[in-house]
């Protein structure tokens, strides 16, 4: 079988099983088992081929799933769940709200500042969008804010959870692509903060050109003592956990796995100090982290087996030879891969996209001579944009679920587009100035 026939055979089976309504992870596993029996089964009876192929596939994939490098994933997820269910998130968000005072378009800026902090601490784009959507959209509409000023900042900041550590998705991407997890986590800091800055500029511009989009209203002023109290007791303790997680990785004090455990312990200690840690919050946090971790491990197992099949069948090497034969500039190939991710984002969730593209894109990027950490940041940005790509971006439907009943999908699409534009501007800046992503990892080395 030619390489392109093997590629179409494997991808076709996956798409067929997904079309039948199978969950993505199960569709990949089913296609991988059939592919393993065909490509790795050797000669003999059908039962022998299936047994030999699946055994070979399991031997290749199990070391990936049991790798110690995956330890940050459940720890970061548990950290975010505890932060959410103990009410620490709401406490910090309320403090940011009070500190903004009478700033024009105040609630939009509160959303960006609070949303960035919450997305960073929780590591969950969907959790951040759900919380901010339920808290802020009704309040903003009651204050006369236009829908795009209420919905857009929430959709934008929800995606920051992918870039700014601790990011479970970045850990998964680094594991699948066999990259340095610590380097990728650190590489996302500056782009993530820059993206938040672009959101601030966008909201400021929209407020200046259309003052009626965010009407001013009276806010009860608070004194400097109260401001200081909010900063010291409700903001610094939460933010210090993230800073601590980042610094211990940067200075080589701890591995990403150890720093994730440190961050999780820090959130638990804070919850105890604020007397908000209950058995109910612990049970809900563990259940939430367990569900996502199990799904992530299935995804990783499917990706590992898919990568092994692509390599064994010759599809990977054939695809790389075919792509490089066009003699296109590496940047052109990068833009093609970026466009493919955006299109896939209209129909697939982020884990499924990673499962499908990482085994193909990263070997190709390495062949083209691209820095893989820098390329991974670009991929994370593409995943962030695809979260809000119409018509089927996942955050669009999360927002629809928590918005007031009169909010239409068209309102949500219109609100998302300018913030997608900010992310695309950041991608252009990363291509022009790769040091934006590579400076901090180089400094830590």
Short mmCIF file of N, CA, C and O in Angstrom, two decimals, residues 5 7 10 64 85 107-108 180 204 207 216 315 324 339 349 369 372 392 409-410 435:
data_model
loop_
_atom_site.label_atom_id
_atom_site.label_comp_id
_atom_site.label_asym_id
_atom_site.label_seq_id
_atom_site.Cartn_x
_atom_site.Cartn_y
_atom_site.Cartn_z
N UNK A 5 -2.28 6.04 0.31
CA UNK A 5 -3.39 5.11 0.53
C UNK A 5 -3.51 4.74 2.01
O UNK A 5 -4.62 4.66 2.55
N UNK A 7 -2.54 6.62 4.51
CA UNK A 7 -3.01 7.82 5.22
C UNK A 7 -4.53 7.97 5.07
O UNK A 7 -5.24 8.19 6.05
N UNK A 10 -6.42 5.24 7.12
CA UNK A 10 -6.50 5.48 8.56
C UNK A 10 -7.41 6.67 8.88
O UNK A 10 -8.28 6.57 9.76
N UNK A 64 3.75 5.62 26.82
CA UNK A 64 3.40 7.04 26.69
C UNK A 64 2.37 7.45 27.73
O UNK A 64 2.49 8.50 28.36
N UNK A 85 -14.46 25.70 42.86
CA UNK A 85 -15.54 25.22 43.73
C UNK A 85 -15.43 25.75 45.16
O UNK A 85 -16.41 25.71 45.90
N UNK A 107 -16.86 47.54 33.21
CA UNK A 107 -17.17 46.12 33.33
C UNK A 107 -16.46 45.28 32.27
O UNK A 107 -16.13 44.12 32.52
N UNK A 108 -16.22 45.85 31.09
CA UNK A 108 -15.47 45.12 30.07
C UNK A 108 -14.02 44.93 30.51
O UNK A 108 -13.43 43.85 30.32
N UNK A 180 9.88 19.71 25.64
CA UNK A 180 10.17 20.07 27.02
C UNK A 180 8.94 20.77 27.60
O UNK A 180 8.59 21.88 27.16
N UNK A 204 -10.81 49.46 24.61
CA UNK A 204 -10.65 50.91 24.73
C UNK A 204 -11.05 51.61 23.43
O UNK A 204 -11.76 52.62 23.44
N UNK A 207 -14.80 51.52 23.00
CA UNK A 207 -15.47 52.44 23.92
C UNK A 207 -15.32 53.89 23.47
O UNK A 207 -16.23 54.71 23.64
N UNK A 216 -21.49 54.91 31.03
CA UNK A 216 -20.94 55.11 32.38
C UNK A 216 -22.07 55.06 33.41
O UNK A 216 -23.23 55.34 33.10
N UNK A 315 3.20 6.32 6.14
CA UNK A 315 2.42 7.51 5.81
C UNK A 315 3.11 8.78 6.26
O UNK A 315 3.09 9.80 5.56
N UNK A 324 7.52 18.50 1.40
CA UNK A 324 8.77 19.22 1.16
C UNK A 324 9.14 19.26 -0.33
O UNK A 324 9.97 20.07 -0.72
N UNK A 339 -3.93 27.40 8.91
CA UNK A 339 -5.26 27.47 8.30
C UNK A 339 -6.02 26.16 8.48
O UNK A 339 -7.24 26.16 8.73
N UNK A 349 -13.34 19.52 18.68
CA UNK A 349 -12.81 20.12 19.90
C UNK A 349 -11.28 20.08 19.87
O UNK A 349 -10.67 19.41 19.04
N UNK A 369 12.77 22.75 9.70
CA UNK A 369 13.74 23.52 10.47
C UNK A 369 13.11 24.55 11.39
O UNK A 369 13.81 25.46 11.85
N UNK A 372 10.59 24.00 17.51
CA UNK A 372 9.37 23.29 17.88
C UNK A 372 8.64 23.94 19.06
O UNK A 372 7.42 23.85 19.15
N UNK A 392 -19.02 26.43 14.85
CA UNK A 392 -19.14 25.40 15.89
C UNK A 392 -18.06 25.48 16.97
O UNK A 392 -17.80 24.48 17.64
N UNK A 409 -27.16 33.30 18.45
CA UNK A 409 -25.83 32.85 18.02
C UNK A 409 -25.17 33.91 17.14
O UNK A 409 -23.95 34.06 17.18
N UNK A 410 -25.96 34.66 16.38
CA UNK A 410 -25.38 35.73 15.57
C UNK A 410 -24.72 36.79 16.46
O UNK A 410 -23.62 37.28 16.15
N UNK A 435 11.32 35.79 19.06
CA UNK A 435 11.82 35.97 20.42
C UNK A 435 10.74 36.25 21.44
O UNK A 435 10.95 36.06 22.65
#
